[in-house]
Coordinates of C-alpha atoms in Angstrom, one line a residue:
X1 CA 131.5 -50.0 -137.3
X2 CA 134.7 -48.8 -135.7
X3 CA 133.3 -45.3 -135.4
X4 CA 130.2 -46.7 -133.6
X5 CA 132.4 -48.6 -131.2
X6 CA 134.5 -45.5 -130.5
X7 CA 131.3 -43.5 -129.9
X8 CA 130.0 -46.0 -127.4
X9 CA 133.3 -46.1 -125.6
X10 CA 133.3 -42.3 -125.3
X11 CA 129.7 -42.3 -124.0
X12 CA 130.6 -45.0 -121.4
X13 CA 133.6 -42.9 -120.2
X14 CA 131.4 -39.8 -119.9
X15 CA 128.8 -41.7 -117.8
X16 CA 131.6 -43.1 -115.6
X17 CA 133.0 -39.7 -115.0
X18 CA 129.6 -38.2 -114.2
X19 CA 128.9 -41.0 -111.7
X20 CA 132.3 -40.4 -110.0
X21 CA 131.7 -36.7 -109.9
X22 CA 128.3 -37.2 -108.4
X23 CA 129.6 -39.4 -105.6
X24 CA 132.4 -37.0 -104.8
X25 CA 129.9 -34.2 -104.7
X26 CA 127.7 -36.0 -102.2
X27 CA 130.7 -36.8 -100.0
X28 CA 132.0 -33.3 -100.2
X29 CA 128.5 -31.9 -99.3
X30 CA 128.4 -34.1 -96.2
X31 CA 131.9 -33.1 -95.3
X32 CA 131.0 -29.4 -95.6
X33 CA 128.1 -29.9 -93.3
X34 CA 130.4 -31.6 -90.7
X35 CA 133.0 -28.8 -91.0
X36 CA 130.3 -26.1 -90.7
X37 CA 129.0 -27.7 -87.5
X38 CA 132.5 -28.0 -85.9
X39 CA 132.9 -24.3 -86.5
X40 CA 129.5 -23.4 -85.0
X41 CA 129.2 -25.9 -82.2
X42 CA 127.5 -24.8 -79.0
X43 CA 129.8 -23.5 -76.3
X44 CA 127.4 -24.4 -73.5
X45 CA 124.3 -26.6 -73.2
X46 CA 121.5 -25.8 -70.8
X47 CA 118.5 -28.1 -70.6
X48 CA 115.3 -27.8 -68.5
X49 CA 113.5 -31.1 -68.0
X50 CA 110.7 -31.7 -65.6
X51 CA 111.6 -28.4 -63.8
X52 CA 115.2 -29.5 -63.3
X53 CA 118.0 -27.6 -65.0
X54 CA 121.1 -29.4 -66.4
X55 CA 124.0 -27.2 -67.3
X56 CA 126.9 -28.9 -69.2
X57 CA 130.5 -27.5 -69.0
X58 CA 132.0 -25.6 -71.9
X59 CA 134.4 -28.3 -72.9
X60 CA 131.8 -31.1 -72.7
X61 CA 131.0 -31.3 -76.4
X62 CA 134.6 -32.2 -77.4
X63 CA 135.0 -34.8 -74.6
X64 CA 133.7 -38.3 -74.3
X65 CA 134.2 -39.5 -70.8
X66 CA 138.0 -39.4 -70.6
X67 CA 139.0 -39.0 -74.2
X68 CA 139.0 -36.1 -76.7
X69 CA 136.1 -36.4 -79.1
X70 CA 134.5 -35.2 -82.2
X71 CA 131.8 -36.6 -84.6
X72 CA 133.7 -37.7 -87.8
X73 CA 130.3 -38.0 -89.5
X74 CA 127.3 -36.1 -88.2
X75 CA 123.8 -36.1 -89.6
X76 CA 121.4 -33.7 -87.9
X77 CA 118.0 -35.2 -88.5
X78 CA 116.0 -33.6 -85.7
X79 CA 114.4 -30.2 -85.8
X80 CA 113.2 -28.5 -82.7
X81 CA 110.1 -27.1 -84.4
X82 CA 109.0 -30.6 -85.6
X83 CA 107.5 -32.9 -83.0
X84 CA 109.2 -36.3 -82.7
X85 CA 108.1 -39.3 -80.8
X86 CA 111.4 -41.2 -80.8
X87 CA 115.0 -41.0 -81.9
X88 CA 116.3 -44.5 -82.7
X89 CA 120.1 -45.0 -82.4
X90 CA 121.4 -48.4 -83.6
X91 CA 124.8 -49.7 -82.5
X92 CA 126.5 -51.1 -85.6
X93 CA 129.9 -52.2 -86.7
X94 CA 131.6 -50.6 -89.8
X95 CA 131.4 -53.8 -91.9
X96 CA 127.8 -54.5 -91.1
X97 CA 126.4 -52.9 -94.2
X98 CA 123.9 -55.8 -95.0
X99 CA 122.5 -55.6 -91.5
X100 CA 122.0 -51.8 -91.8
X101 CA 120.4 -52.3 -95.2
X102 CA 118.0 -54.9 -93.9
X103 CA 116.8 -52.5 -91.2
X104 CA 116.5 -49.7 -93.7
X105 CA 114.2 -51.8 -95.9
X106 CA 112.1 -53.3 -93.0
X107 CA 111.3 -51.8 -89.6
X108 CA 113.6 -48.8 -89.9
X109 CA 111.9 -47.3 -92.9
X110 CA 111.3 -43.5 -92.8
X111 CA 108.3 -42.6 -90.7
X112 CA 106.7 -39.4 -89.4
X113 CA 107.2 -40.2 -85.7
X114 CA 110.7 -41.5 -85.7
X115 CA 114.3 -40.7 -86.8
X116 CA 116.8 -43.6 -87.1
X117 CA 120.6 -43.4 -87.2
X118 CA 123.4 -45.9 -87.1
X119 CA 126.2 -45.5 -84.6
X120 CA 129.7 -46.5 -85.6
X121 CA 133.3 -45.5 -84.9
X122 CA 136.7 -45.5 -86.6
X123 CA 137.1 -48.7 -88.7
X124 CA 140.9 -48.5 -88.7
X125 CA 141.6 -48.3 -92.4
X126 CA 141.2 -45.7 -95.2
X127 CA 139.5 -48.2 -97.5
X128 CA 136.8 -49.1 -94.9
X129 CA 136.3 -45.4 -94.1
X130 CA 135.7 -44.6 -97.7
X131 CA 133.0 -47.3 -97.9
X132 CA 131.3 -45.8 -94.9
X133 CA 131.5 -42.3 -96.4
X134 CA 129.9 -43.5 -99.7
X135 CA 127.2 -45.3 -97.7
X136 CA 126.5 -42.2 -95.7
X137 CA 126.4 -40.1 -98.8
X138 CA 123.7 -42.3 -100.2
X139 CA 121.6 -42.8 -97.0
X140 CA 122.5 -39.9 -94.7
X141 CA 121.9 -42.0 -91.6
X142 CA 125.3 -42.6 -90.0
X143 CA 126.8 -41.1 -86.9
X144 CA 130.5 -41.8 -86.5
X145 CA 132.8 -41.1 -83.6
X146 CA 136.6 -40.6 -83.9
X147 CA 137.5 -43.4 -81.5
X148 CA 138.4 -47.0 -82.6
X149 CA 135.4 -49.2 -83.3
X150 CA 136.1 -52.2 -81.1
X151 CA 134.4 -54.5 -78.5
X152 CA 136.2 -52.8 -75.6
X153 CA 135.0 -49.4 -76.8
X154 CA 131.3 -50.1 -76.6
X155 CA 130.9 -47.9 -73.5
X156 CA 132.2 -44.9 -75.6
X157 CA 129.7 -45.7 -78.3
X158 CA 126.9 -45.9 -75.8
X159 CA 127.8 -42.5 -74.2
X160 CA 128.1 -41.1 -77.8
X161 CA 124.5 -42.1 -78.3
X162 CA 123.5 -40.2 -75.2
X163 CA 125.6 -37.2 -76.3
X164 CA 123.9 -37.1 -79.7
X165 CA 120.5 -37.0 -78.0
X166 CA 121.5 -34.3 -75.5
X167 CA 123.0 -31.9 -78.1
X168 CA 121.1 -32.7 -81.3
X169 CA 117.7 -34.2 -80.4
X170 CA 116.6 -33.3 -76.8
X171 CA 113.1 -32.5 -77.8
X172 CA 112.3 -36.2 -78.8
X173 CA 109.9 -37.8 -76.4
X174 CA 112.0 -41.0 -76.2
X175 CA 115.4 -42.4 -77.1
X176 CA 115.4 -46.0 -78.3
X177 CA 118.9 -47.6 -78.3
X178 CA 119.2 -51.0 -80.0
X179 CA 121.6 -53.2 -82.0
X180 CA 121.7 -54.0 -85.7
X181 CA 120.7 -57.6 -85.1
X182 CA 117.5 -56.6 -83.3
X183 CA 114.1 -56.5 -85.0
X184 CA 111.7 -53.8 -83.7
X185 CA 108.0 -54.3 -84.3
X186 CA 107.6 -50.6 -85.2
X187 CA 103.8 -50.4 -85.5
X188 CA 103.4 -52.0 -82.0
X189 CA 106.3 -50.0 -80.7
X190 CA 104.8 -46.7 -81.9
X191 CA 101.5 -47.5 -80.1
X192 CA 103.4 -48.7 -77.0
X193 CA 105.3 -45.4 -76.7
X194 CA 102.3 -43.3 -77.6
X195 CA 99.6 -44.9 -75.5
X196 CA 101.4 -47.1 -73.0
X197 CA 104.4 -45.1 -72.0
X198 CA 104.0 -41.5 -72.9
X199 CA 101.3 -40.7 -70.2
X200 CA 104.0 -41.7 -67.7
X201 CA 107.0 -40.3 -69.5
X202 CA 108.1 -38.3 -66.5
X203 CA 109.0 -41.6 -64.7
X204 CA 112.7 -41.9 -63.9
X205 CA 113.2 -45.3 -65.5
X206 CA 114.5 -47.3 -68.4
X207 CA 112.2 -49.8 -70.2
X208 CA 114.4 -52.8 -71.0
X209 CA 115.2 -56.5 -70.4
X210 CA 116.6 -56.5 -66.9
X211 CA 119.2 -58.7 -65.2
X212 CA 119.7 -59.0 -61.4
X213 CA 122.3 -60.8 -59.3
X214 CA 124.5 -61.4 -62.3
X215 CA 128.0 -62.8 -61.3
X216 CA 131.0 -61.1 -62.9
X217 CA 132.6 -63.3 -65.5
X218 CA 136.2 -64.1 -64.6
X219 CA 137.2 -67.0 -66.9
X220 CA 136.6 -68.4 -70.4
X221 CA 134.2 -65.8 -71.8
X222 CA 134.3 -62.7 -74.1
X223 CA 132.7 -61.0 -71.1
X224 CA 135.7 -61.6 -68.8
X225 CA 136.3 -58.7 -66.4
X226 CA 139.4 -58.5 -64.2
X227 CA 139.3 -57.7 -60.5
X228 CA 141.2 -54.4 -61.4
X229 CA 138.4 -53.5 -63.8
X230 CA 135.6 -54.4 -61.4
X231 CA 136.3 -55.8 -57.9
X232 CA 132.8 -56.8 -56.9
X233 CA 131.6 -60.4 -57.4
X234 CA 128.1 -59.4 -58.6
X235 CA 126.9 -56.6 -60.9
X236 CA 124.2 -54.2 -59.8
X237 CA 120.8 -54.6 -61.5
X238 CA 121.2 -53.6 -65.1
X239 CA 119.6 -53.8 -68.6
X240 CA 120.7 -55.9 -71.5
X241 CA 121.9 -53.3 -74.1
X242 CA 120.1 -54.6 -77.1
X243 CA 116.8 -52.8 -76.3
X244 CA 116.7 -49.7 -74.2
X245 CA 114.0 -47.1 -74.1
X246 CA 115.0 -43.9 -72.4
X247 CA 113.0 -40.8 -71.4
X248 CA 114.8 -37.4 -72.0
X249 CA 115.4 -36.7 -68.3
X250 CA 117.1 -40.1 -67.8
X251 CA 119.2 -39.6 -70.9
X252 CA 120.5 -36.3 -69.7
X253 CA 121.1 -37.4 -66.1
X254 CA 123.0 -40.5 -67.2
X255 CA 125.0 -38.6 -69.8
X256 CA 125.9 -36.0 -67.2
X257 CA 126.9 -38.7 -64.7
X258 CA 129.0 -40.5 -67.2
X259 CA 130.9 -37.3 -68.2
X260 CA 131.7 -36.6 -64.5
X261 CA 132.4 -40.2 -63.5
X262 CA 135.8 -41.3 -62.1
X263 CA 135.1 -45.0 -62.7
X264 CA 134.8 -46.8 -66.1
X265 CA 133.9 -50.2 -67.3
X266 CA 134.0 -51.4 -70.9
X267 CA 130.8 -53.6 -70.5
X268 CA 128.6 -50.7 -71.6
X269 CA 125.2 -52.0 -70.5
X270 CA 126.5 -52.8 -67.0
X271 CA 128.3 -49.5 -66.7
X272 CA 125.6 -47.2 -68.1
X273 CA 122.3 -48.9 -67.0
X274 CA 123.8 -50.5 -63.9
X275 CA 126.6 -48.6 -62.2
X276 CA 125.7 -45.1 -63.3
X277 CA 122.0 -45.8 -63.0
X278 CA 122.3 -47.0 -59.4
X279 CA 124.1 -43.8 -58.5
X280 CA 121.1 -41.8 -59.7
X281 CA 118.7 -43.9 -57.6
X282 CA 116.5 -44.7 -60.6
X283 CA 114.6 -48.0 -61.2
X284 CA 114.3 -50.3 -64.2
X285 CA 111.0 -51.4 -65.9
X286 CA 111.3 -54.9 -67.3
X287 CA 109.7 -55.5 -70.7
X288 CA 111.2 -59.0 -71.4
X289 CA 107.6 -60.3 -71.6
X290 CA 107.1 -58.2 -74.7
X291 CA 109.8 -60.1 -76.6
X292 CA 108.7 -62.4 -79.5
X293 CA 108.8 -65.9 -78.2
X294 CA 110.6 -68.6 -80.2
X295 CA 107.4 -70.6 -80.4
X296 CA 105.7 -67.7 -82.1
X297 CA 108.7 -66.9 -84.2
X298 CA 108.7 -70.5 -85.6
X299 CA 104.9 -70.2 -86.2
X300 CA 105.5 -67.0 -88.2
X301 CA 108.3 -68.5 -90.2
X302 CA 106.3 -71.7 -90.9
X303 CA 103.1 -69.6 -91.6
X304 CA 101.3 -71.7 -89.0
X305 CA 97.6 -71.1 -88.5
X306 CA 97.3 -73.2 -85.4
X307 CA 99.0 -70.7 -83.0
X308 CA 97.8 -67.2 -82.1
X309 CA 100.8 -64.9 -82.2
X310 CA 101.0 -62.9 -79.0
X311 CA 101.6 -59.1 -79.4
X312 CA 105.4 -58.3 -79.2
X313 CA 107.8 -55.4 -79.5
X314 CA 111.2 -56.9 -80.4
X315 CA 113.4 -59.9 -81.1
X316 CA 117.0 -60.7 -81.8
X317 CA 116.9 -61.8 -85.5
X318 CA 119.0 -62.4 -88.6
X319 CA 118.5 -60.6 -91.8
X320 CA 116.2 -63.2 -93.3
X321 CA 114.3 -63.5 -90.1
X322 CA 113.7 -59.8 -90.0
X323 CA 112.3 -59.8 -93.5
X324 CA 109.9 -62.7 -92.8
X325 CA 108.7 -61.1 -89.5
X326 CA 108.4 -57.7 -91.2
X327 CA 106.2 -59.2 -93.9
X328 CA 104.0 -60.8 -91.2
X329 CA 103.4 -57.7 -89.1
X330 CA 102.8 -55.6 -92.3
X331 CA 99.6 -57.7 -92.7
X332 CA 98.4 -57.5 -89.1
X333 CA 97.1 -54.4 -87.2
X334 CA 99.0 -53.6 -84.0
X335 CA 97.3 -53.5 -80.6
X336 CA 96.5 -49.9 -79.4
X337 CA 98.0 -50.6 -76.0
X338 CA 100.1 -53.7 -75.7
X339 CA 100.4 -53.2 -71.9
X340 CA 96.7 -53.7 -71.3
X341 CA 96.8 -57.1 -73.0
X342 CA 99.2 -58.5 -70.4
X343 CA 97.6 -57.0 -67.3

């Protein structure tokens, strides 16, 4: 009996060691990929989009606006010889593992026409960083910058998203930037991009939820901006940052403008899609009418048969809400062209 117990203990120890070695191997493989890229990073970047050439400076890759920069974790999921409809970059916080996992198991599942990555920055502790590295070793879908992950650094994270597209996925037809608490109706979004937007993909615009004549918050809000940070009383027209659909030319132009800008504002959606966008003379295309209404959301949750659910593209949702809505759309065919239904 004692011999059997000893045997089982030895087997258990061997399994534990093998598991630890396997995790370390995955992490080291990822680290080797990152090191290899740093050694072979491009010196210059020259892009031709819609007959306009963009040339980025030689030091651009290792600079993010006004700070030194490098990708702490880099997954290169795009391949120039493989057509890609959309690169989806999701803003996420280091501790939001459950939110990322919900997206992975619902609308963010692997598909032929899309690549999805989560954007995070430095969590500020070795323990949290190790968790991120283990998660990345398992899923291979994290992009991490070397700046602190904080609310006031969202502009850096946004520009990092543009940088990743410019250097690592410029052949994608679209960039979709969203947040980890947003549900994307992927079957409808795929058709929307393919049949509704792509024929006009040379338009210099962002498809988003627009805001105009928004007063600058000065008191009692997490959005408080001082006069020194932004002296005007009203923001220029901008997009809410939770759903942004970019065409490649707009991505490159905005990124180039950000890297050369002498101004800065930590409210990333205002700065990137408002202040910088205005300088370029582009226009916004509002798609707020394509958001799932609360009435329809409650009908889906309650499995109501009395209400006809209008076609939609997105909605701010919790993890449970995402799973319920994903189950619903999995059973309903998406419209070929959602635009035509509202015209």
